[in-house]
């Protein structure tokens, strides 16, 4: 992979990380506070608590994505970026453009999803 491509992917990853951090800050600033008015109405309180729990789940997923971004950034630094963790073949540029944090090539990702579906059905 050329240095120009690596710089492009590094920029994409940095943009994703920045957006995730902005969203997390927004959540902490606005969504994690129960309004004093909600404490008196059980329906409103339940609704607020549900939305808080939903936001926490979303933040958990975003935290997982942030970890993937950090791993991808380290891989750029150690020259292992764009190599599938499973089969050790290059990940297609098209896949990396769609998901720059992707640790698996499309074939290995599809195999992983099929295996997860088998366990989910069982």
Short mmCIF file of N, CA and C in Angstrom, two decimals, residues 6 9 18 20 24 33 43 48 50 64 66-67 80 96 107:
data_model
loop_
_atom_site.label_atom_id
_atom_site.label_comp_id
_atom_site.label_asym_id
_atom_site.label_seq_id
_atom_site.Cartn_x
_atom_site.Cartn_y
_atom_site.Cartn_z
N UNK A 6 -2.07 5.14 2.72
CA UNK A 6 -2.02 5.04 4.19
C UNK A 6 -2.41 6.36 4.84
N UNK A 9 -6.18 6.72 4.61
CA UNK A 9 -6.88 5.89 5.59
C UNK A 9 -6.69 6.43 7.01
N UNK A 18 -12.83 11.39 15.71
CA UNK A 18 -13.27 12.72 16.13
C UNK A 18 -14.80 12.77 16.25
N UNK A 20 -16.88 10.26 16.76
CA UNK A 20 -17.31 9.45 17.90
C UNK A 20 -17.12 10.21 19.21
N UNK A 24 -20.02 11.32 21.82
CA UNK A 24 -19.97 10.92 23.23
C UNK A 24 -20.08 12.15 24.13
N UNK A 33 -28.77 13.34 31.59
CA UNK A 33 -29.31 14.09 32.72
C UNK A 33 -30.83 13.91 32.75
N UNK A 43 -44.50 7.84 33.91
CA UNK A 43 -44.36 7.52 32.49
C UNK A 43 -43.18 8.28 31.89
N UNK A 48 -37.57 8.47 30.09
CA UNK A 48 -36.22 9.05 30.21
C UNK A 48 -35.19 7.99 30.56
N UNK A 50 -35.42 4.79 29.93
CA UNK A 50 -35.26 3.93 28.75
C UNK A 50 -34.31 4.57 27.75
N UNK A 64 -16.66 0.16 21.31
CA UNK A 64 -16.09 -0.99 20.59
C UNK A 64 -15.51 -0.52 19.25
N UNK A 66 -14.43 2.49 18.60
CA UNK A 66 -13.26 3.30 18.92
C UNK A 66 -12.04 2.40 19.13
N UNK A 67 -12.23 1.26 19.79
CA UNK A 67 -11.12 0.33 19.97
C UNK A 67 -10.62 -0.18 18.63
N UNK A 80 1.34 -2.94 9.36
CA UNK A 80 0.54 -4.16 9.17
C UNK A 80 -0.90 -3.83 8.78
N UNK A 96 -11.61 -1.36 2.63
CA UNK A 96 -11.02 -0.42 3.58
C UNK A 96 -11.60 0.99 3.41
N UNK A 107 -13.91 -12.05 2.59
CA UNK A 107 -14.16 -13.49 2.64
C UNK A 107 -14.12 -14.01 4.08
#
